[in-house]
Amino acid sequence: QGEARAQFRLGLMYSMGCGGLAKDEARAVELWRQAAEQGDAQAQFCLGVMYENGRGGLAKDEARAAELWRQAAEQGEARAQSCLGFMYEAGRGGLATDEARAAE
């Protein structure tokens, strides 16, 4: 499966087109998916962003984004906690509007 932290970092480099790599969001998604499957919270967050916006060759899927953010949030990933809170506040991503959960 590979080294999750290396996959996350390489995905970040592809997503921005830095370190001598051409920008390639589809490759970033592939690497983040591998790292996310191994439980990497930062990769789960980034992959969720790509699903939310339908980028990197992915179809827009707010429910999948919310699920990835939930997984990352449970590990303490602050950005995922914030995004998930917004989803609960707005009732998006297949989640019922829940201001109490949004505030958590």
mmCIF file of C-alpha atoms in Angstrom, residues 2 4 14 25 27 35-36 50 57 59 69 89-90 97 101:
data_model
loop_
_atom_site.group_PDB
_atom_site.id
_atom_site.type_symbol
_atom_site.label_atom_id
_atom_site.label_comp_id
_atom_site.label_asym_id
_atom_site.label_seq_id
_atom_site.Cartn_x
_atom_site.Cartn_y
_atom_site.Cartn_z
ATOM 1 C CA GLY A 2 2.960 2.312 0.524
ATOM 2 C CA ALA A 4 0.944 7.050 3.863
ATOM 3 C CA TYR A 14 1.306 17.259 -7.446
ATOM 4 C CA GLU A 25 -4.714 16.944 -9.564
ATOM 5 C CA ARG A 27 -2.354 12.084 -9.597
ATOM 6 C CA ALA A 35 -2.933 7.482 2.035
ATOM 7 C CA ALA A 36 -6.545 8.029 3.153
ATOM 8 C CA MET A 50 -11.510 17.381 -4.023
ATOM 9 C CA GLY A 57 -11.173 13.908 -12.127
ATOM 10 C CA ALA A 59 -17.430 13.844 -9.689
ATOM 11 C CA TRP A 69 -13.999 14.780 6.801
ATOM 12 C CA GLU A 89 -24.842 23.839 9.798
ATOM 13 C CA ALA A 90 -26.036 23.981 6.189
ATOM 14 C CA THR A 97 -29.109 20.349 9.644
ATOM 15 C CA ARG A 101 -23.256 19.050 15.986
#
